[in-house]
């Protein structure tokens, strides 16, 4: 055993001895809280329900609501809590106000355990008590998620007030150790950077810093005047790089360059924590002034792992707890070795981590008065006391605020305290031995690795276990692993996007041909495509097809059907996969093209390319699932096999709003199923169409199998829809055109062989309902995004926000200020959320609707500043909207939101469903019963609960609506390909004179496509 390990054990045991002298349970408050936590640790389902109940409780106003929620959350739970619930509910039915109050009081008690005071005055009682115990403080202001600049300004003002108050109340307080006190001001404020700017976007650090620095400077100045200390807390990974950059930027400014009382947090659970810390240390040497680092493991482990898995990102955190512990120790060493420039604050309740810090400091000769331990208010009281007794400097992190804004903090603490992996639970609840608790985490990492290699149980050890290619028996959606989104948190991604924008700009004005039968075709007319942010800029030109080119395309496509339909589906699937790989290679370039041709913000453009790749790979997989003739039933003496033939020639007509994804989705479905295709992109996104053609050509699509026709919908589109040799039309676009296609495809023309199949996806008038108990932090952010993201030009966009009378005022206040804070501008700039609408016609049409809105309802908000050039329409909100008004019934396809106030939830559902459309819908609620109702009752193809109503992911959210939103098809779903196919069954009597084979194979390929 190393001498350091021996010393760590000695220190650790000493702490445990001191802790045991003052026995205290993990949870200092006995009774209700302790009971709840004990049950949570035994029963995972109960824990989830309890934490959700705790989360919603502060927003419930009436006692009867509390009782209802209690019943909804805990009905069916059978554990030690059941008798309490049963009695509570029975009692509640008689006297609801008593039960409601008792519950609120108990849960408030839980929160009070972790919240040091309701307001700055209140917290002083705690701080004085701690002073007597020789424990210092850092105060953190709890707040709701900041959704607008108004709320950000309020947070900044509260910070200033708090600093003033703390300065006044602690005048004359001295350092508890009275040694090296200059390094540790008494007043210490922890600031949450995300609370100072509502529009922080990881892709745009420069914008964030430009907004954050002016808000921070007055706080820093005041702190300096008061001799106080300011710490930047660290939040989720999406904000990390900006927080680090901001710290370095502001503390390099002349005014603050020589100020040593600034600190920042490093989270050891992050894989890049060491690189960040080293960078900070070199920066500090260059700056020439010391600073502080609070080293923690990190409070957002669950969030980071969920988020990265959802988006297919490399996960930024370690997967094994001991890896975080090892990293914590390595970073401890790095901090202590650089003590001459950085003061260390160790934020941990883990006695091993703490003892390691103590032992290492001694080994390196760092005096114990030159660093500190920081622990959270309401947790690990005996450890704090032990550290003080050992002569260490201890500071307590004291959150201040009301119950409602404190909920997310409370839930984080509850999770931490009940975590299977956590030190506190192991020590105080499960009585794990001191030996075990003080083990070197490196040993545990080694041991875990060895165990993992022996076990067959899947464990999270790497980022993504590729699932694609799973067996035929796997459920269709679940076998598919989506392509990752680009994570713009990385500077490298931002730079690649900037370079791509530059390169696409350099190619402005290039000309692209039609492609018919594999040949480039030029006509005497060129269609320009312009940048909607700057209509004078021509992105490129494409040859314009007329009737002769359309006729030629049908002819070659028809001629190619025979061979392509006989090409093994595996080969067709591989074509799609090659196309996806090319898109992956050209990913940034394609995104940049979308930014410039259709005005998509960065992340939206990237999402579109990701979706296109997903369509290719998902449909390739799907085709492999359904491609082989499959036995229908096991019946003795007879064999019946069902399989599919392609329909023939497919015409694909796509919209401009998802200019590559939707076009590619329809084209790839048609191709992989063995149809030949005439692809017609929207007139507003022809360059994107030309690029997709290039991609499929490079992927090796045979001549004639895919033909690219750009031209006017009213001319070639209409001609091809009516054409006798077109067997299938896949259309996505407006209701007006969709219905026309539907109708005209129903007419059988002379010489036509097939009844035309129409795959038709149209618009929506999508509602979102916000229930009275909804989490407004989420509901407001997600609703503004659903309504105004990509200028409301998604068929899935929110256009009718339905609010209950009960919370109308609360929602509106936040919604209006949140909308007023959105960044409107040229989407070439990263971080813009609202760009231009697609073209002049759209601009005029939307303006007309705004005028109609003004005459029908009340204009509640319209942004004032939009760029002077380009088709920019400011985000606009109407209130006082009635369901029968035109702005509530007709699809506007722009950044215009109608707010409808209703009496209750019954009415809300009635209004939501009272429309011609049924595409997407959203519902925000924390009532399990109301959520069940929404799941069952809302008429929409895609119903989203507690999230935005846009952003469907292939395979995960098969997308498409019914009523006047479409033919009920589901793009990106398991049954989508069937529409491009004709089902066929071959039945053979295999009995000969009463004798039949005993075995019938599951699949038979021999009659699939006999060679000619
Ligand atoms: C004073 C103070 C200030 C704080 N400020 C911040 C802050 O600004 N930002 C912030 O994010 N956190 C902050 N924290 C919270 C802190 O991150 C958690 O309290 C802390 O991680 C718990 O660690 P521990 O050493 O006390 O306990 P331990 O039980 O030893 O460690 C638990 C931690 O290990 C990590 N972990 C859990 N499971 C795994 C796993 N499977 N794989 C890898 N790692 C895992 C997680 O980080 C978890 O929180 C602060 C904590 C304190 C005490």
mmCIF file with all atom_site columns, N, CA and C in Angstrom, residues 642-700:
data_model
loop_
_atom_site.group_PDB
_atom_site.id
_atom_site.type_symbol
_atom_site.label_atom_id
_atom_site.label_alt_id
_atom_site.label_comp_id
_atom_site.label_asym_id
_atom_site.label_entity_id
_atom_site.label_seq_id
_atom_site.pdbx_PDB_ins_code
_atom_site.Cartn_x
_atom_site.Cartn_y
_atom_site.Cartn_z
_atom_site.occupancy
_atom_site.B_iso_or_equiv
_atom_site.pdbx_formal_charge
_atom_site.auth_seq_id
_atom_site.auth_comp_id
_atom_site.auth_asym_id
_atom_site.auth_atom_id
_atom_site.pdbx_PDB_model_num
ATOM 1   N N  . UNK A 1 642 ? -46.576 -14.404 -48.620 1.00 0.00 ? 642 UNK A N  1
ATOM 2   C CA . UNK A 1 642 ? -46.892 -13.024 -49.014 1.00 0.00 ? 642 UNK A CA 1
ATOM 3   C C  . UNK A 1 642 ? -45.587 -12.287 -49.286 1.00 0.00 ? 642 UNK A C  1
ATOM 4   N N  . UNK A 1 643 ? -45.598 -11.511 -50.333 1.00 0.00 ? 643 UNK A N  1
ATOM 5   C CA . UNK A 1 643 ? -44.445 -10.653 -50.593 1.00 0.00 ? 643 UNK A CA 1
ATOM 6   C C  . UNK A 1 643 ? -44.911 -9.437  -51.383 1.00 0.00 ? 643 UNK A C  1
ATOM 7   N N  . UNK A 1 644 ? -43.954 -8.600  -51.788 1.00 0.00 ? 644 UNK A N  1
ATOM 8   C CA . UNK A 1 644 ? -44.336 -7.304  -52.379 1.00 0.00 ? 644 UNK A CA 1
ATOM 9   C C  . UNK A 1 644 ? -43.661 -7.057  -53.710 1.00 0.00 ? 644 UNK A C  1
ATOM 10  N N  . UNK A 1 645 ? -44.420 -6.425  -54.583 1.00 0.00 ? 645 UNK A N  1
ATOM 11  C CA . UNK A 1 645 ? -43.868 -5.920  -55.828 1.00 0.00 ? 645 UNK A CA 1
ATOM 12  C C  . UNK A 1 645 ? -43.935 -4.392  -55.804 1.00 0.00 ? 645 UNK A C  1
ATOM 13  N N  . UNK A 1 646 ? -42.982 -3.770  -56.481 1.00 0.00 ? 646 UNK A N  1
ATOM 14  C CA . UNK A 1 646 ? -43.078 -2.300  -56.563 1.00 0.00 ? 646 UNK A CA 1
ATOM 15  C C  . UNK A 1 646 ? -44.270 -1.882  -57.409 1.00 0.00 ? 646 UNK A C  1
ATOM 16  N N  . UNK A 1 647 ? -44.675 -0.635  -57.269 1.00 0.00 ? 647 UNK A N  1
ATOM 17  C CA . UNK A 1 647 ? -45.837 -0.174  -58.025 1.00 0.00 ? 647 UNK A CA 1
ATOM 18  C C  . UNK A 1 647 ? -45.479 0.263   -59.435 1.00 0.00 ? 647 UNK A C  1
ATOM 19  N N  . UNK A 1 648 ? -44.259 0.760   -59.628 1.00 0.00 ? 648 UNK A N  1
ATOM 20  C CA . UNK A 1 648 ? -43.875 1.183   -60.980 1.00 0.00 ? 648 UNK A CA 1
ATOM 21  C C  . UNK A 1 648 ? -43.140 2.502   -60.966 1.00 0.00 ? 648 UNK A C  1
ATOM 22  N N  . UNK A 1 649 ? -43.733 3.527   -61.579 1.00 0.00 ? 649 UNK A N  1
ATOM 23  C CA . UNK A 1 649 ? -43.083 4.843   -61.645 1.00 0.00 ? 649 UNK A CA 1
ATOM 24  C C  . UNK A 1 649 ? -43.667 5.737   -60.541 1.00 0.00 ? 649 UNK A C  1
ATOM 25  N N  . UNK A 1 650 ? -42.781 6.284   -59.729 1.00 0.00 ? 650 UNK A N  1
ATOM 26  C CA . UNK A 1 650 ? -43.234 7.169   -58.649 1.00 0.00 ? 650 UNK A CA 1
ATOM 27  C C  . UNK A 1 650 ? -42.870 8.609   -58.964 1.00 0.00 ? 650 UNK A C  1
ATOM 28  N N  . UNK A 1 651 ? -43.825 9.487   -58.725 1.00 0.00 ? 651 UNK A N  1
ATOM 29  C CA . UNK A 1 651 ? -43.556 10.923  -58.851 1.00 0.00 ? 651 UNK A CA 1
ATOM 30  C C  . UNK A 1 651 ? -43.449 11.475  -57.432 1.00 0.00 ? 651 UNK A C  1
ATOM 31  N N  . UNK A 1 652 ? -42.328 12.140  -57.156 1.00 0.00 ? 652 UNK A N  1
ATOM 32  C CA . UNK A 1 652 ? -42.122 12.689  -55.811 1.00 0.00 ? 652 UNK A CA 1
ATOM 33  C C  . UNK A 1 652 ? -42.173 14.217  -55.885 1.00 0.00 ? 652 UNK A C  1
ATOM 34  N N  . UNK A 1 653 ? -43.099 14.800  -55.156 1.00 0.00 ? 653 UNK A N  1
ATOM 35  C CA . UNK A 1 653 ? -43.223 16.270  -55.138 1.00 0.00 ? 653 UNK A CA 1
ATOM 36  C C  . UNK A 1 653 ? -43.032 16.730  -53.697 1.00 0.00 ? 653 UNK A C  1
ATOM 37  N N  . UNK A 1 654 ? -42.005 17.525  -53.487 1.00 0.00 ? 654 UNK A N  1
ATOM 38  C CA . UNK A 1 654 ? -41.615 17.827  -52.098 1.00 0.00 ? 654 UNK A CA 1
ATOM 39  C C  . UNK A 1 654 ? -41.712 19.316  -51.795 1.00 0.00 ? 654 UNK A C  1
ATOM 40  N N  . UNK A 1 655 ? -41.774 19.664  -50.510 1.00 0.00 ? 655 UNK A N  1
ATOM 41  C CA . UNK A 1 655 ? -41.833 21.077  -50.111 1.00 0.00 ? 655 UNK A CA 1
ATOM 42  C C  . UNK A 1 655 ? -40.433 21.636  -49.843 1.00 0.00 ? 655 UNK A C  1
ATOM 43  N N  . UNK A 1 656 ? -40.382 22.928  -49.571 1.00 0.00 ? 656 UNK A N  1
ATOM 44  C CA . UNK A 1 656 ? -39.086 23.587  -49.352 1.00 0.00 ? 656 UNK A CA 1
ATOM 45  C C  . UNK A 1 656 ? -38.711 23.640  -47.879 1.00 0.00 ? 656 UNK A C  1
ATOM 46  N N  . UNK A 1 657 ? -39.657 23.345  -46.984 1.00 0.00 ? 657 UNK A N  1
ATOM 47  C CA . UNK A 1 657 ? -39.350 23.632  -45.570 1.00 0.00 ? 657 UNK A CA 1
ATOM 48  C C  . UNK A 1 657 ? -38.430 22.593  -44.931 1.00 0.00 ? 657 UNK A C  1
ATOM 49  N N  . UNK A 1 658 ? -38.437 21.366  -45.459 1.00 0.00 ? 658 UNK A N  1
ATOM 50  C CA . UNK A 1 658 ? -37.413 20.383  -45.085 1.00 0.00 ? 658 UNK A CA 1
ATOM 51  C C  . UNK A 1 658 ? -36.812 19.930  -46.409 1.00 0.00 ? 658 UNK A C  1
ATOM 52  N N  . UNK A 1 659 ? -36.000 20.795  -47.017 1.00 0.00 ? 659 UNK A N  1
ATOM 53  C CA . UNK A 1 659 ? -35.743 20.673  -48.449 1.00 0.00 ? 659 UNK A CA 1
ATOM 54  C C  . UNK A 1 659 ? -34.943 19.441  -48.843 1.00 0.00 ? 659 UNK A C  1
ATOM 55  N N  . UNK A 1 660 ? -34.157 18.915  -47.934 1.00 0.00 ? 660 UNK A N  1
ATOM 56  C CA . UNK A 1 660 ? -33.441 17.683  -48.284 1.00 0.00 ? 660 UNK A CA 1
ATOM 57  C C  . UNK A 1 660 ? -34.115 16.489  -47.610 1.00 0.00 ? 660 UNK A C  1
ATOM 58  N N  . UNK A 1 661 ? -34.511 16.651  -46.356 1.00 0.00 ? 661 UNK A N  1
ATOM 59  C CA . UNK A 1 661 ? -35.055 15.496  -45.625 1.00 0.00 ? 661 UNK A CA 1
ATOM 60  C C  . UNK A 1 661 ? -36.316 14.933  -46.283 1.00 0.00 ? 661 UNK A C  1
ATOM 61  N N  . UNK A 1 662 ? -37.293 15.787  -46.508 1.00 0.00 ? 662 UNK A N  1
ATOM 62  C CA . UNK A 1 662 ? -38.568 15.240  -47.008 1.00 0.00 ? 662 UNK A CA 1
ATOM 63  C C  . UNK A 1 662 ? -38.399 14.720  -48.428 1.00 0.00 ? 662 UNK A C  1
ATOM 64  N N  . UNK A 1 663 ? -37.665 15.473  -49.226 1.00 0.00 ? 663 UNK A N  1
ATOM 65  C CA . UNK A 1 663 ? -37.425 15.022  -50.613 1.00 0.00 ? 663 UNK A CA 1
ATOM 66  C C  . UNK A 1 663 ? -36.727 13.661  -50.585 1.00 0.00 ? 663 UNK A C  1
ATOM 67  N N  . UNK A 1 664 ? -35.697 13.591  -49.760 1.00 0.00 ? 664 UNK A N  1
ATOM 68  C CA . UNK A 1 664 ? -34.907 12.352  -49.688 1.00 0.00 ? 664 UNK A CA 1
ATOM 69  C C  . UNK A 1 664 ? -35.745 11.216  -49.095 1.00 0.00 ? 664 UNK A C  1
ATOM 70  N N  . UNK A 1 665 ? -36.590 11.548  -48.128 1.00 0.00 ? 665 UNK A N  1
ATOM 71  C CA . UNK A 1 665 ? -37.413 10.500  -47.501 1.00 0.00 ? 665 UNK A CA 1
ATOM 72  C C  . UNK A 1 665 ? -38.326 9.841   -48.522 1.00 0.00 ? 665 UNK A C  1
ATOM 73  N N  . UNK A 1 666 ? -39.004 10.666  -49.305 1.00 0.00 ? 666 UNK A N  1
ATOM 74  C CA . UNK A 1 666 ? -39.947 10.095  -50.271 1.00 0.00 ? 666 UNK A CA 1
ATOM 75  C C  . UNK A 1 666 ? -39.196 9.367   -51.390 1.00 0.00 ? 666 UNK A C  1
ATOM 76  N N  . UNK A 1 667 ? -38.093 9.977   -51.851 1.00 0.00 ? 667 UNK A N  1
ATOM 77  C CA . UNK A 1 667 ? -37.306 9.361   -52.930 1.00 0.00 ? 667 UNK A CA 1
ATOM 78  C C  . UNK A 1 667 ? -36.722 8.032   -52.471 1.00 0.00 ? 667 UNK A C  1
ATOM 79  N N  . UNK A 1 668 ? -36.142 8.015   -51.276 1.00 0.00 ? 668 UNK A N  1
ATOM 80  C CA . UNK A 1 668 ? -35.470 6.783   -50.845 1.00 0.00 ? 668 UNK A CA 1
ATOM 81  C C  . UNK A 1 668 ? -36.481 5.673   -50.606 1.00 0.00 ? 668 UNK A C  1
ATOM 82  N N  . UNK A 1 669 ? -37.674 6.025   -50.095 1.00 0.00 ? 669 UNK A N  1
ATOM 83  C CA . UNK A 1 669 ? -38.701 4.987   -49.901 1.00 0.00 ? 669 UNK A CA 1
ATOM 84  C C  . UNK A 1 669 ? -39.108 4.398   -51.245 1.00 0.00 ? 669 UNK A C  1
ATOM 85  N N  . UNK A 1 670 ? -39.278 5.282   -52.228 1.00 0.00 ? 670 UNK A N  1
ATOM 86  C CA . UNK A 1 670 ? -39.697 4.799   -53.549 1.00 0.00 ? 670 UNK A CA 1
ATOM 87  C C  . UNK A 1 670 ? -38.604 3.940   -54.184 1.00 0.00 ? 670 UNK A C  1
ATOM 88  N N  . UNK A 1 671 ? -37.356 4.358   -54.043 1.00 0.00 ? 671 UNK A N  1
ATOM 89  C CA . UNK A 1 671 ? -36.255 3.616   -54.682 1.00 0.00 ? 671 UNK A CA 1
ATOM 90  C C  . UNK A 1 671 ? -36.034 2.256   -54.041 1.00 0.00 ? 671 UNK A C  1
ATOM 91  N N  . UNK A 1 672 ? -36.024 2.233   -52.724 1.00 0.00 ? 672 UNK A N  1
ATOM 92  C CA . UNK A 1 672 ? -35.662 0.981   -52.058 1.00 0.00 ? 672 UNK A CA 1
ATOM 93  C C  . UNK A 1 672 ? -36.733 -0.082  -52.277 1.00 0.00 ? 672 UNK A C  1
ATOM 94  N N  . UNK A 1 673 ? -37.949 0.377   -52.527 1.00 0.00 ? 673 UNK A N  1
ATOM 95  C CA . UNK A 1 673 ? -39.027 -0.583  -52.769 1.00 0.00 ? 673 UNK A CA 1
ATOM 96  C C  . UNK A 1 673 ? -39.064 -1.028  -54.240 1.00 0.00 ? 673 UNK A C  1
ATOM 97  N N  . UNK A 1 674 ? -38.148 -0.488  -55.038 1.00 0.00 ? 674 UNK A N  1
ATOM 98  C CA . UNK A 1 674 ? -38.022 -0.973  -56.412 1.00 0.00 ? 674 UNK A CA 1
ATOM 99  C C  . UNK A 1 674 ? -38.764 -0.151  -57.447 1.00 0.00 ? 674 UNK A C  1
ATOM 100 N N  . UNK A 1 675 ? -39.276 1.002   -57.055 1.00 0.00 ? 675 UNK A N  1
ATOM 101 C CA . UNK A 1 675 ? -39.918 1.893   -58.030 1.00 0.00 ? 675 UNK A CA 1
ATOM 102 C C  . UNK A 1 675 ? -38.863 2.773   -58.680 1.00 0.00 ? 675 UNK A C  1
ATOM 103 N N  . UNK A 1 676 ? -39.144 3.256   -59.866 1.00 0.00 ? 676 UNK A N  1
ATOM 104 C CA . UNK A 1 676 ? -38.284 4.289   -60.432 1.00 0.00 ? 676 UNK A CA 1
ATOM 105 C C  . UNK A 1 676 ? -38.945 5.629   -60.133 1.00 0.00 ? 676 UNK A C  1
ATOM 106 N N  . UNK A 1 677 ? -38.125 6.674   -60.163 1.00 0.00 ? 677 UNK A N  1
ATOM 107 C CA . UNK A 1 677 ? -38.594 7.927   -59.557 1.00 0.00 ? 677 UNK A CA 1
ATOM 108 C C  . UNK A 1 677 ? -38.360 9.142   -60.440 1.00 0.00 ? 677 UNK A C  1
ATOM 109 N N  . UNK A 1 678 ? -39.364 10.011  -60.459 1.00 0.00 ? 678 UNK A N  1
ATOM 110 C CA . UNK A 1 678 ? -39.162 11.366  -60.995 1.00 0.00 ? 678 UNK A CA 1
ATOM 111 C C  . UNK A 1 678 ? -39.254 12.294  -59.787 1.00 0.00 ? 678 UNK A C  1
ATOM 112 N N  . UNK A 1 679 ? -38.159 12.981  -59.525 1.00 0.00 ? 679 UNK A N  1
ATOM 113 C CA . UNK A 1 679 ? -38.154 13.799  -58.306 1.00 0.00 ? 679 UNK A CA 1
ATOM 114 C C  . UNK A 1 679 ? -38.259 15.267  -58.665 1.00 0.00 ? 679 UNK A C  1
ATOM 115 N N  . UNK A 1 680 ? -39.275 15.898  -58.093 1.00 0.00 ? 680 UNK A N  1
ATOM 116 C CA . UNK A 1 680 ? -39.465 17.323  -58.336 1.00 0.00 ? 680 UNK A CA 1
ATOM 117 C C  . UNK A 1 680 ? -39.375 18.074  -57.018 1.00 0.00 ? 680 UNK A C  1
ATOM 118 N N  . UNK A 1 681 ? -38.263 18.827  -56.841 1.00 0.00 ? 681 UNK A N  1
ATOM 119 C CA . UNK A 1 681 ? -38.150 19.591  -55.587 1.00 0.00 ? 681 UNK A CA 1
ATOM 120 C C  . UNK A 1 681 ? -39.060 20.818  -55.644 1.00 0.00 ? 681 UNK A C  1
ATOM 121 N N  . UNK A 1 682 ? -39.230 21.443  -54.516 1.00 0.00 ? 682 UNK A N  1
ATOM 122 C CA . UNK A 1 682 ? -40.015 22.677  -54.498 1.00 0.00 ? 682 UNK A CA 1
ATOM 123 C C  . UNK A 1 682 ? -39.285 23.762  -55.303 1.00 0.00 ? 682 UNK A C  1
ATOM 124 N N  . UNK A 1 683 ? -40.051 24.673  -55.865 1.00 0.00 ? 683 UNK A N  1
ATOM 125 C CA . UNK A 1 683 ? -39.430 25.747  -56.659 1.00 0.00 ? 683 UNK A CA 1
ATOM 126 C C  . UNK A 1 683 ? -38.519 26.642  -55.816 1.00 0.00 ? 683 UNK A C  1
ATOM 127 N N  . UNK A 1 684 ? -38.738 26.643  -54.488 1.00 0.00 ? 684 UNK A N  1
ATOM 128 C CA . UNK A 1 684 ? -37.918 27.507  -53.622 1.00 0.00 ? 684 UNK A CA 1
ATOM 129 C C  . UNK A 1 684 ? -36.652 26.813  -53.119 1.00 0.00 ? 684 UNK A C  1
ATOM 130 N N  . UNK A 1 685 ? -36.508 25.528  -53.401 1.00 0.00 ? 685 UNK A N  1
ATOM 131 C CA . UNK A 1 685 ? -35.321 24.840  -52.859 1.00 0.00 ? 685 UNK A CA 1
ATOM 132 C C  . UNK A 1 685 ? -34.711 23.927  -53.921 1.00 0.00 ? 685 UNK A C  1
ATOM 133 N N  . UNK A 1 686 ? -34.565 24.478  -55.115 1.00 0.00 ? 686 UNK A N  1
ATOM 134 C CA . UNK A 1 686 ? -34.099 23.647  -56.235 1.00 0.00 ? 686 UNK A CA 1
ATOM 135 C C  . UNK A 1 686 ? -32.626 23.271  -56.132 1.00 0.00 ? 686 UNK A C  1
ATOM 136 N N  . UNK A 1 687 ? -31.846 24.124  -55.464 1.00 0.00 ? 687 UNK A N  1
ATOM 137 C CA . UNK A 1 687 ? -30.414 23.775  -55.372 1.00 0.00 ? 687 UNK A CA 1
ATOM 138 C C  . UNK A 1 687 ? -30.265 22.581  -54.417 1.00 0.00 ? 687 UNK A C  1
ATOM 139 N N  . UNK A 1 688 ? -31.051 22.591  -53.352 1.00 0.00 ? 688 UNK A N  1
ATOM 140 C CA . UNK A 1 688 ? -31.030 21.422  -52.458 1.00 0.00 ? 688 UNK A CA 1
ATOM 141 C C  . UNK A 1 688 ? -31.418 20.172  -53.253 1.00 0.00 ? 688 UNK A C  1
ATOM 142 N N  . UNK A 1 689 ? -32.407 20.311  -54.139 1.00 0.00 ? 689 UNK A N  1
ATOM 143 C CA . UNK A 1 689 ? -32.824 19.178  -54.968 1.00 0.00 ? 689 UNK A CA 1
ATOM 144 C C  . UNK A 1 689 ? -31.686 18.712  -55.869 1.00 0.00 ? 689 UNK A C  1
ATOM 145 N N  . UNK A 1 690 ? -30.986 19.682  -56.477 1.00 0.00 ? 690 UNK A N  1
ATOM 146 C CA . UNK A 1 690 ? -29.881 19.334  -57.370 1.00 0.00 ? 690 UNK A CA 1
ATOM 147 C C  . UNK A 1 690 ? -28.786 18.597  -56.599 1.00 0.00 ? 690 UNK A C  1
ATOM 148 N N  . UNK A 1 691 ? -28.564 19.028  -55.345 1.00 0.00 ? 691 UNK A N  1
ATOM 149 C CA . UNK A 1 691 ? -27.538 18.373  -54.535 1.00 0.00 ? 691 UNK A CA 1
ATOM 150 C C  . UNK A 1 691 ? -27.933 16.932  -54.233 1.00 0.00 ? 691 UNK A C  1
ATOM 151 N N  . UNK A 1 692 ? -29.208 16.729  -53.940 1.00 0.00 ? 692 UNK A N  1
ATOM 152 C CA . UNK A 1 692 ? -29.644 15.361  -53.631 1.00 0.00 ? 692 UNK A CA 1
ATOM 153 C C  . UNK A 1 692 ? -29.454 14.459  -54.858 1.00 0.00 ? 692 UNK A C  1
ATOM 154 N N  . UNK A 1 693 ? -29.707 15.019  -56.029 1.00 0.00 ? 693 UNK A N  1
ATOM 155 C CA . UNK A 1 693 ? -29.500 14.235  -57.252 1.00 0.00 ? 693 UNK A CA 1
ATOM 156 C C  . UNK A 1 693 ? -28.029 13.856  -57.374 1.00 0.00 ? 693 UNK A C  1
ATOM 157 N N  . UNK A 1 694 ? -27.170 14.851  -57.142 1.00 0.00 ? 694 UNK A N  1
ATOM 158 C CA . UNK A 1 694 ? -25.724 14.587  -57.204 1.00 0.00 ? 694 UNK A CA 1
ATOM 159 C C  . UNK A 1 694 ? -25.337 13.454  -56.257 1.00 0.00 ? 694 UNK A C  1
ATOM 160 N N  . UNK A 1 695 ? -25.914 13.505  -55.084 1.00 0.00 ? 695 UNK A N  1
ATOM 161 C CA . UNK A 1 695 ? -25.567 12.501  -54.058 1.00 0.00 ? 695 UNK A CA 1
ATOM 162 C C  . UNK A 1 695 ? -25.982 11.102  -54.519 1.00 0.00 ? 695 UNK A C  1
ATOM 163 N N  . UNK A 1 696 ? -27.208 10.989  -55.041 1.00 0.00 ? 696 UNK A N  1
ATOM 164 C CA . UNK A 1 696 ? -27.652 9.661   -55.486 1.00 0.00 ? 696 UNK A CA 1
ATOM 165 C C  . UNK A 1 696 ? -26.858 9.188   -56.704 1.00 0.00 ? 696 UNK A C  1
ATOM 166 N N  . UNK A 1 697 ? -26.444 10.137  -57.533 1.00 0.00 ? 697 UNK A N  1
ATOM 167 C CA . UNK A 1 697 ? -25.625 9.719   -58.678 1.00 0.00 ? 697 UNK A CA 1
ATOM 168 C C  . UNK A 1 697 ? -24.276 9.191   -58.200 1.00 0.00 ? 697 UNK A C  1
ATOM 169 N N  . UNK A 1 698 ? -23.688 9.930   -57.268 1.00 0.00 ? 698 UNK A N  1
ATOM 170 C CA . UNK A 1 698 ? -22.402 9.454   -56.748 1.00 0.00 ? 698 UNK A CA 1
ATOM 171 C C  . UNK A 1 698 ? -22.563 8.093   -56.065 1.00 0.00 ? 698 UNK A C  1
ATOM 172 N N  . UNK A 1 699 ? -23.733 7.916   -55.434 1.00 0.00 ? 699 UNK A N  1
ATOM 173 C CA . UNK A 1 699 ? -23.967 6.630   -54.749 1.00 0.00 ? 699 UNK A CA 1
ATOM 174 C C  . UNK A 1 699 ? -24.181 5.497   -55.746 1.00 0.00 ? 699 UNK A C  1
ATOM 175 N N  . UNK A 1 700 ? -24.398 5.841   -57.018 1.00 0.00 ? 700 UNK A N  1
ATOM 176 C CA . UNK A 1 700 ? -24.482 4.803   -58.049 1.00 0.00 ? 700 UNK A CA 1
ATOM 177 C C  . UNK A 1 700 ? -25.886 4.461   -58.497 1.00 0.00 ? 700 UNK A C  1
#
